[in-house]
Short mmCIF file of N, CA and C in Angstrom, two decimals:
data_model
loop_
_atom_site.label_atom_id
_atom_site.label_comp_id
_atom_site.label_asym_id
_atom_site.label_seq_id
_atom_site.Cartn_x
_atom_site.Cartn_y
_atom_site.Cartn_z
N MET A 1 0.82 -1.22 0.06
CA MET A 1 0.03 0.04 0.05
C MET A 1 0.81 1.25 -0.10
N LYS A 2 1.97 1.21 0.85
CA LYS A 2 2.84 2.29 0.97
C LYS A 2 3.62 2.58 -0.30
N LEU A 3 4.07 1.53 -0.96
CA LEU A 3 4.81 1.61 -2.17
C LEU A 3 4.04 2.07 -3.36
N GLY A 4 2.74 1.63 -3.33
CA GLY A 4 1.71 2.12 -4.48
C GLY A 4 1.44 3.64 -4.24
N MET A 5 1.23 4.22 -2.91
CA MET A 5 1.10 5.59 -2.73
C MET A 5 2.31 6.39 -3.13
N ALA A 6 3.59 5.91 -2.83
CA ALA A 6 4.88 6.54 -3.19
C ALA A 6 4.92 6.67 -4.68
N ARG A 7 4.68 5.56 -5.49
CA ARG A 7 4.71 5.54 -6.81
C ARG A 7 3.65 6.69 -7.45
N GLY A 8 2.55 6.62 -6.87
CA GLY A 8 1.50 7.71 -7.40
C GLY A 8 1.97 8.89 -7.16
N GLU A 9 2.68 9.19 -6.12
CA GLU A 9 3.05 10.50 -5.72
C GLU A 9 4.18 10.94 -6.71
N VAL A 10 5.09 9.86 -6.92
CA VAL A 10 6.26 10.32 -7.92
C VAL A 10 5.65 10.54 -9.31
N CYS A 11 4.57 9.78 -9.77
CA CYS A 11 4.08 10.19 -11.03
C CYS A 11 3.25 11.39 -11.17
N LEU A 12 2.68 11.79 -9.98
CA LEU A 12 2.07 13.09 -9.83
C LEU A 12 3.13 14.27 -10.04
N ARG A 13 4.28 14.01 -9.30
CA ARG A 13 5.27 15.05 -9.51
C ARG A 13 5.90 15.21 -10.86
N VAL A 14 6.12 14.09 -11.45
CA VAL A 14 6.77 14.07 -12.63
C VAL A 14 5.77 14.70 -13.76
N SER A 15 4.61 14.32 -13.57
CA SER A 15 3.35 14.97 -14.45
C SER A 15 3.44 16.39 -14.33
N ALA A 16 3.42 16.87 -13.10
CA ALA A 16 3.41 18.39 -12.90
C ALA A 16 4.66 19.07 -13.40
N ILE A 17 5.79 18.38 -13.28
CA ILE A 17 7.03 18.98 -13.77
C ILE A 17 6.89 18.92 -15.27
N LEU A 18 6.48 17.91 -15.95
CA LEU A 18 6.38 17.95 -17.28
C LEU A 18 5.27 18.89 -18.01
N VAL A 19 4.29 19.17 -17.13
CA VAL A 19 3.29 20.13 -17.73
C VAL A 19 3.89 21.40 -17.49
N LEU A 20 4.68 21.76 -16.36
CA LEU A 20 5.34 23.00 -16.27
C LEU A 20 6.23 23.36 -17.36
N VAL A 21 7.15 22.35 -17.82
CA VAL A 21 8.05 22.38 -18.73
C VAL A 21 7.20 22.84 -20.13
N LEU A 22 6.18 22.01 -20.36
CA LEU A 22 5.34 22.28 -21.67
C LEU A 22 4.85 23.84 -21.54
N THR A 23 4.42 24.15 -20.44
CA THR A 23 4.03 25.62 -20.24
C THR A 23 5.10 26.46 -20.56
N ALA A 24 6.16 26.21 -19.91
CA ALA A 24 7.39 27.26 -20.19
C ALA A 24 7.85 27.28 -21.70
N CYS A 25 7.91 26.05 -22.48
CA CYS A 25 8.15 26.13 -23.81
C CYS A 25 7.17 26.73 -24.56
N LEU A 26 5.87 26.46 -24.39
CA LEU A 26 4.88 27.18 -25.10
C LEU A 26 4.95 28.76 -24.99
N VAL A 27 5.15 29.17 -23.64
CA VAL A 27 5.17 30.63 -23.51
C VAL A 27 6.59 31.21 -24.39
N ALA A 28 7.62 30.55 -24.06
CA ALA A 28 8.91 31.17 -24.53
C ALA A 28 9.06 30.99 -26.07
N LEU A 29 8.55 29.95 -26.68
CA LEU A 29 8.60 29.74 -28.21
C LEU A 29 7.56 30.31 -28.95
N ASP A 30 6.62 30.86 -28.31
CA ASP A 30 5.49 31.34 -29.08
C ASP A 30 5.72 32.89 -29.50
N THR A 31 5.74 33.06 -31.02
CA THR A 31 5.86 34.25 -31.54
C THR A 31 4.89 34.24 -32.81
N GLN A 32 4.70 35.55 -33.17
CA GLN A 32 4.01 35.74 -34.46
C GLN A 32 4.29 37.12 -34.79
N THR A 33 4.38 37.29 -36.16
CA THR A 33 4.84 38.49 -36.73
C THR A 33 3.69 38.92 -37.80
N LYS A 34 3.21 40.14 -37.70
CA LYS A 34 2.18 40.70 -38.50
C LYS A 34 2.70 41.95 -39.07
N VAL A 35 2.06 42.34 -40.33
CA VAL A 35 2.28 43.75 -40.77
C VAL A 35 1.25 44.59 -40.20
N VAL A 36 1.79 45.52 -39.50
CA VAL A 36 0.63 46.50 -38.73
C VAL A 36 0.26 47.65 -39.69
N PHE A 37 1.46 48.20 -40.28
CA PHE A 37 1.01 49.24 -41.13
C PHE A 37 2.03 49.26 -42.44
N ILE A 38 1.59 49.08 -43.61
CA ILE A 38 2.15 49.02 -44.80
C ILE A 38 3.39 48.15 -44.78
N SER A 39 4.66 48.82 -44.39
CA SER A 39 5.69 48.17 -44.30
C SER A 39 6.32 47.98 -42.92
N ILE A 40 5.52 48.27 -41.85
CA ILE A 40 6.10 48.15 -40.57
C ILE A 40 5.46 46.74 -39.93
N GLU A 41 6.41 45.88 -39.46
CA GLU A 41 6.06 44.57 -39.08
C GLU A 41 6.24 44.77 -37.33
N LYS A 42 5.45 44.04 -36.68
CA LYS A 42 5.38 43.89 -35.40
C LYS A 42 5.41 42.37 -34.94
N LYS A 43 6.36 42.16 -34.08
CA LYS A 43 6.55 40.59 -33.61
C LYS A 43 5.95 40.58 -32.15
N ALA A 44 4.89 39.80 -31.94
CA ALA A 44 4.56 39.34 -30.61
C ALA A 44 5.36 38.22 -30.05
N THR A 45 5.83 38.40 -28.71
CA THR A 45 6.50 37.45 -28.09
C THR A 45 6.14 37.44 -26.56
N TYR A 46 6.55 36.52 -25.82
CA TYR A 46 6.27 36.56 -24.30
C TYR A 46 6.81 37.90 -23.76
N LYS A 47 7.73 38.59 -24.26
CA LYS A 47 8.18 39.89 -23.70
C LYS A 47 7.02 40.98 -23.76
N ASP A 48 6.06 40.75 -24.58
CA ASP A 48 5.08 41.71 -24.66
C ASP A 48 4.07 41.69 -23.51
N LEU A 49 4.13 40.39 -22.81
CA LEU A 49 3.29 40.18 -21.56
C LEU A 49 4.14 40.81 -20.39
N ASN A 50 3.82 41.80 -19.72
CA ASN A 50 4.48 42.40 -18.59
C ASN A 50 4.50 41.60 -17.46
N ALA A 51 3.61 40.64 -17.14
CA ALA A 51 3.68 39.74 -15.99
C ALA A 51 4.79 38.77 -16.11
N LEU A 52 5.15 38.48 -17.27
CA LEU A 52 6.18 37.43 -17.46
C LEU A 52 7.58 37.92 -17.38
N LYS A 53 7.76 39.05 -17.20
CA LYS A 53 9.15 39.61 -17.06
C LYS A 53 9.93 39.33 -15.92
N LYS A 54 9.11 39.05 -14.79
CA LYS A 54 9.71 38.84 -13.47
C LYS A 54 10.29 37.50 -13.51
N ASN A 55 11.59 37.32 -12.80
CA ASN A 55 12.21 35.94 -12.66
C ASN A 55 12.19 35.40 -11.29
N PHE A 56 11.65 34.45 -11.05
CA PHE A 56 11.54 33.77 -9.68
C PHE A 56 12.81 32.81 -9.54
N LYS A 57 13.47 33.48 -9.11
CA LYS A 57 14.70 32.55 -8.87
C LYS A 57 14.47 31.70 -7.37
N GLY A 58 18.52 15.69 8.86
CA GLY A 58 17.54 15.50 9.85
C GLY A 58 16.74 14.20 10.02
N SER A 59 15.65 14.54 10.56
CA SER A 59 14.75 13.46 10.87
C SER A 59 13.65 13.34 9.78
N TYR A 60 13.00 12.30 9.74
CA TYR A 60 11.86 11.95 8.83
C TYR A 60 10.80 12.96 8.83
N LEU A 61 10.49 13.37 10.16
CA LEU A 61 9.45 14.38 10.58
C LEU A 61 10.02 15.70 9.88
N CYS A 62 11.34 16.13 10.10
CA CYS A 62 11.82 17.33 9.67
C CYS A 62 11.74 17.38 8.13
N MET A 63 12.11 16.16 7.43
CA MET A 63 12.10 16.10 6.05
C MET A 63 10.72 16.16 5.61
N ALA A 64 9.69 15.70 6.27
CA ALA A 64 8.20 15.72 5.84
C ALA A 64 7.88 17.22 5.80
N TRP A 65 8.11 17.83 6.94
CA TRP A 65 7.65 19.31 7.15
C TRP A 65 8.43 20.09 5.87
N ILE A 66 9.59 19.81 5.68
CA ILE A 66 10.28 20.50 4.55
C ILE A 66 9.59 20.28 3.20
N CYS A 67 9.26 19.11 2.93
CA CYS A 67 8.68 18.81 1.69
C CYS A 67 7.40 19.45 1.70
N PHE A 68 6.55 19.39 2.59
CA PHE A 68 5.18 19.92 2.97
C PHE A 68 5.37 21.45 2.44
N SER A 69 6.33 22.12 3.18
CA SER A 69 6.40 23.63 3.07
C SER A 69 6.90 23.96 1.60
N LEU A 70 7.92 23.14 1.08
CA LEU A 70 8.18 23.36 -0.51
C LEU A 70 7.19 23.13 -1.32
N ASP A 71 6.40 22.22 -1.13
CA ASP A 71 5.22 21.91 -2.10
C ASP A 71 4.21 23.02 -1.93
N GLN A 72 4.04 23.45 -0.66
CA GLN A 72 3.03 24.77 -0.56
C GLN A 72 3.61 25.89 -1.30
N ILE A 73 4.78 26.28 -1.18
CA ILE A 73 5.37 27.35 -1.89
C ILE A 73 5.18 27.16 -3.40
N ALA A 74 5.59 25.95 -3.92
CA ALA A 74 5.59 25.80 -5.44
C ALA A 74 4.14 25.94 -5.76
N VAL A 75 3.07 25.40 -5.13
CA VAL A 75 1.76 25.75 -5.47
C VAL A 75 1.19 27.10 -5.50
N TYR A 76 1.68 27.78 -4.48
CA TYR A 76 1.39 29.19 -4.51
C TYR A 76 2.05 30.11 -5.48
N MET A 77 3.34 29.68 -5.80
CA MET A 77 4.17 30.44 -6.78
C MET A 77 3.65 30.19 -8.20
N THR A 78 3.27 29.02 -8.47
CA THR A 78 2.83 28.52 -9.73
C THR A 78 1.50 29.22 -10.00
N PHE A 79 0.57 29.25 -9.07
CA PHE A 79 -0.69 29.73 -9.11
C PHE A 79 -0.72 31.26 -9.19
N ALA A 80 0.17 31.95 -8.46
CA ALA A 80 0.36 33.39 -8.59
C ALA A 80 0.93 33.78 -9.99
N ALA A 81 1.89 32.97 -10.55
CA ALA A 81 2.34 33.43 -11.87
C ALA A 81 1.46 33.20 -12.80
N ASN A 82 0.66 32.05 -12.79
CA ASN A 82 -0.45 31.80 -13.77
C ASN A 82 -1.62 32.93 -13.69
N THR A 83 -1.94 33.37 -12.50
CA THR A 83 -2.91 34.29 -12.34
C THR A 83 -2.36 35.85 -12.77
N ALA A 84 -1.19 36.14 -12.53
CA ALA A 84 -0.66 37.42 -13.02
C ALA A 84 -0.60 37.33 -14.58
N THR A 85 -0.21 36.19 -15.22
CA THR A 85 -0.19 36.13 -16.67
C THR A 85 -1.71 36.15 -17.11
N MET A 86 -2.66 35.63 -16.53
CA MET A 86 -4.00 35.80 -16.85
C MET A 86 -4.39 37.18 -17.03
N GLY A 87 -3.94 37.91 -15.97
CA GLY A 87 -4.30 39.35 -15.92
C GLY A 87 -3.63 40.12 -17.27
N ALA A 88 -2.55 39.73 -17.57
CA ALA A 88 -1.80 40.29 -18.67
C ALA A 88 -2.47 39.83 -19.89
N ALA A 89 -3.00 38.55 -19.97
CA ALA A 89 -3.60 38.08 -21.19
C ALA A 89 -5.06 38.76 -21.30
N VAL A 90 -5.79 39.11 -20.11
CA VAL A 90 -7.14 39.91 -20.36
C VAL A 90 -6.70 41.29 -20.92
N LEU A 91 -5.58 41.86 -20.52
CA LEU A 91 -5.49 43.12 -21.12
C LEU A 91 -5.05 43.15 -22.46
N ALA A 92 -4.38 41.94 -22.93
CA ALA A 92 -4.03 41.66 -24.36
C ALA A 92 -5.27 41.43 -25.24
N ILE A 93 -6.32 40.83 -24.55
CA ILE A 93 -7.61 40.79 -25.29
C ILE A 93 -8.35 41.80 -25.37
N SER A 94 -8.57 42.58 -24.26
CA SER A 94 -9.48 43.83 -24.22
C SER A 94 -8.81 45.15 -24.41
N GLY A 95 -7.58 45.19 -24.15
CA GLY A 95 -6.79 46.42 -24.22
C GLY A 95 -7.11 47.29 -23.06
N SER A 96 -6.71 48.55 -23.05
CA SER A 96 -7.11 49.55 -22.06
C SER A 96 -7.14 50.96 -22.57
N GLU A 97 -8.22 51.52 -22.80
CA GLU A 97 -8.17 52.84 -23.31
C GLU A 97 -7.55 53.84 -22.32
N ALA A 98 -7.79 53.70 -21.04
CA ALA A 98 -7.17 54.63 -20.11
C ALA A 98 -5.61 54.76 -20.22
N PHE A 99 -4.95 53.54 -20.47
CA PHE A 99 -3.54 53.48 -20.74
C PHE A 99 -2.97 53.42 -22.07
N GLN A 100 -4.05 53.64 -23.05
CA GLN A 100 -3.77 53.60 -24.31
C GLN A 100 -3.08 52.37 -24.87
N TRP A 101 -3.41 51.25 -24.21
CA TRP A 101 -2.97 49.94 -24.58
C TRP A 101 -3.89 49.24 -25.65
N LEU A 102 -3.34 48.90 -26.80
CA LEU A 102 -4.10 48.22 -28.03
C LEU A 102 -4.45 47.01 -27.45
N LYS A 103 -5.58 46.47 -28.28
CA LYS A 103 -5.92 44.99 -28.16
C LYS A 103 -4.93 44.25 -28.97
N VAL A 104 -4.02 43.35 -28.37
CA VAL A 104 -2.99 42.67 -29.10
C VAL A 104 -3.59 41.39 -29.72
N CYS A 105 -4.82 40.81 -29.24
CA CYS A 105 -5.38 39.60 -29.77
C CYS A 105 -6.09 40.02 -31.15
N ASP A 106 -6.32 41.15 -31.31
CA ASP A 106 -7.14 41.47 -32.65
C ASP A 106 -5.99 41.17 -33.80
N LYS A 107 -4.90 41.55 -33.56
CA LYS A 107 -3.83 41.42 -34.65
C LYS A 107 -3.03 40.14 -34.58
N PHE A 108 -2.87 39.55 -33.44
CA PHE A 108 -2.11 38.30 -33.17
C PHE A 108 -2.84 37.13 -32.73
N THR A 109 -3.84 36.53 -33.37
CA THR A 109 -4.74 35.70 -32.98
C THR A 109 -3.97 34.36 -32.54
N ARG A 110 -3.04 33.84 -33.50
CA ARG A 110 -2.55 32.58 -33.09
C ARG A 110 -1.76 32.62 -31.91
N PHE A 111 -0.84 33.76 -31.68
CA PHE A 111 -0.26 34.04 -30.44
C PHE A 111 -1.16 33.87 -29.25
N CYS A 112 -2.22 34.45 -29.26
CA CYS A 112 -3.10 34.73 -28.25
C CYS A 112 -3.62 33.30 -27.91
N VAL A 113 -3.98 32.54 -28.90
CA VAL A 113 -4.47 31.28 -28.64
C VAL A 113 -3.32 30.32 -27.97
N GLU A 114 -2.11 30.46 -28.47
CA GLU A 114 -0.98 29.70 -27.90
C GLU A 114 -0.78 30.12 -26.43
N ILE A 115 -0.94 31.32 -26.18
CA ILE A 115 -0.92 31.77 -24.74
C ILE A 115 -1.92 31.20 -23.93
N GLY A 116 -3.14 31.13 -24.55
CA GLY A 116 -4.42 30.53 -23.70
C GLY A 116 -4.00 29.08 -23.46
N GLY A 117 -3.45 28.47 -24.34
CA GLY A 117 -3.18 27.04 -24.16
C GLY A 117 -2.07 26.85 -23.17
N ALA A 118 -1.11 27.85 -23.09
CA ALA A 118 -0.06 27.77 -22.07
C ALA A 118 -0.71 28.09 -20.66
N LEU A 119 -1.66 28.81 -20.56
CA LEU A 119 -2.29 29.22 -19.29
C LEU A 119 -3.02 28.00 -18.82
N LEU A 120 -3.80 27.26 -19.72
CA LEU A 120 -4.48 26.11 -19.26
C LEU A 120 -3.49 25.04 -18.89
N CYS A 121 -2.40 24.82 -19.41
CA CYS A 121 -1.41 23.87 -19.00
C CYS A 121 -0.81 24.44 -17.55
N GLY A 122 -0.69 25.64 -17.40
CA GLY A 122 -0.10 26.20 -16.16
C GLY A 122 -1.00 25.93 -14.90
N TYR A 123 -2.30 26.10 -15.12
CA TYR A 123 -3.39 25.75 -14.28
C TYR A 123 -3.55 24.44 -14.02
N ALA A 124 -3.34 23.55 -15.07
CA ALA A 124 -3.42 21.99 -14.80
C ALA A 124 -2.19 21.82 -14.01
N ALA A 125 -1.03 22.21 -14.21
CA ALA A 125 0.14 22.06 -13.33
C ALA A 125 -0.09 22.54 -11.93
N SER A 126 -0.71 23.64 -11.61
CA SER A 126 -1.22 24.11 -10.24
C SER A 126 -2.05 23.12 -9.58
N MET A 127 -2.97 22.62 -10.31
CA MET A 127 -3.88 21.78 -9.66
C MET A 127 -3.29 20.30 -9.42
N LEU A 128 -2.32 19.92 -10.17
CA LEU A 128 -1.52 18.67 -9.81
C LEU A 128 -0.62 18.98 -8.61
N MET A 129 -0.02 20.10 -8.66
CA MET A 129 0.73 20.56 -7.64
C MET A 129 0.02 20.67 -6.20
N ALA A 130 -1.14 21.11 -6.34
CA ALA A 130 -2.05 21.25 -5.09
C ALA A 130 -2.30 19.67 -4.66
N LEU A 131 -2.50 18.85 -5.53
CA LEU A 131 -2.74 17.51 -5.15
C LEU A 131 -1.52 16.91 -4.42
N ILE A 132 -0.49 17.18 -4.86
CA ILE A 132 1.02 16.63 -4.43
C ILE A 132 1.02 17.24 -2.96
N SER A 133 0.58 18.55 -2.82
CA SER A 133 0.80 19.14 -1.56
C SER A 133 -0.38 18.62 -0.60
N THR A 134 -1.41 18.07 -1.01
CA THR A 134 -2.42 17.37 -0.18
C THR A 134 -1.85 16.22 0.39
N ILE A 135 -0.96 15.46 -0.54
CA ILE A 135 -0.40 14.25 -0.14
C ILE A 135 0.64 14.39 0.99
N SER A 136 1.39 15.58 0.66
CA SER A 136 2.58 15.91 1.56
C SER A 136 1.97 16.31 3.09
N ALA A 137 0.76 16.87 3.04
CA ALA A 137 0.11 17.27 4.15
C ALA A 137 -0.35 15.97 4.81
N TYR A 138 -0.94 15.17 4.20
CA TYR A 138 -1.31 13.82 4.78
C TYR A 138 -0.22 13.15 5.42
N LYS A 139 1.04 13.03 4.64
CA LYS A 139 2.10 12.42 5.32
C LYS A 139 2.63 13.12 6.63
N VAL A 140 2.63 14.37 6.78
CA VAL A 140 3.03 15.09 7.83
C VAL A 140 2.11 14.88 8.96
N PHE A 141 0.80 15.05 8.69
CA PHE A 141 -0.18 15.08 9.92
C PHE A 141 -0.58 13.60 10.37
N ARG A 142 -0.28 12.68 9.66
CA ARG A 142 -0.56 11.32 10.11
C ARG A 142 0.41 10.78 11.08
N MET A 143 1.56 11.59 11.22
CA MET A 143 2.61 11.37 12.38
C MET A 143 2.25 11.75 13.66
N TYR A 144 1.07 12.67 13.75
CA TYR A 144 0.69 13.28 15.13
C TYR A 144 -0.51 12.42 15.54
N SER A 145 -0.57 12.47 16.90
CA SER A 145 -1.78 11.82 17.63
C SER A 145 -3.08 12.54 17.21
N PRO A 146 -4.01 11.72 17.12
CA PRO A 146 -5.38 12.29 16.80
C PRO A 146 -5.98 12.87 18.10
N LYS A 147 -5.37 12.51 19.26
CA LYS A 147 -6.14 12.92 20.43
C LYS A 147 -5.37 14.19 21.12
N TRP A 148 -4.22 14.38 20.73
CA TRP A 148 -3.29 15.48 21.38
C TRP A 148 -2.92 16.27 20.35
N PHE A 149 -3.05 17.64 20.43
CA PHE A 149 -2.74 18.78 19.53
C PHE A 149 -1.31 18.57 19.30
N LEU A 150 -0.76 18.35 17.92
CA LEU A 150 0.66 18.52 17.61
C LEU A 150 1.60 17.67 18.48
N ARG A 151 1.16 16.59 18.94
CA ARG A 151 1.86 15.58 19.90
C ARG A 151 2.13 14.45 18.97
N LEU A 152 3.48 13.88 18.92
CA LEU A 152 3.72 12.85 18.00
C LEU A 152 3.15 11.65 18.52
N LYS A 153 2.79 10.62 17.59
CA LYS A 153 2.22 9.34 18.09
C LYS A 153 3.41 8.59 18.89
N SER A 154 3.00 7.81 19.77
CA SER A 154 4.03 7.10 20.47
C SER A 154 4.47 5.84 19.52
N ALA A 155 5.62 5.47 19.75
CA ALA A 155 6.40 4.36 18.84
C ALA A 155 5.89 3.05 19.30
#
């Protein structure tokens, strides 16, 4: 039973990593060039989305808490990055007259569709990582007594 759960957790982690790599590749490699005005060409890349310009650089019990904490951080960072990107994507779709930002998706439809696919992959990875974090929480809290608050089970 424990070996099956460990394999499942490894599969979930690998799946989340693969989906995140796919997301990064889709965003980084997505470009489209269009003629904007007679001979002026504009190329749309991930650099046009302002939210993507930021770079985000013992005992078994202790290791379980460290894994749980790192899993929580990964979930929140991934979800926050995807949500910030979603905000930039909404501005790309709708524009903003107050800031004089044009609607990017009117001219670069394929680019916007691929960014949308990347966002879906990113949110799928966030959900997989949330599931992994739930498993980490289960591993940490099963070591504690159900009768006493934060007291370890007796051996």
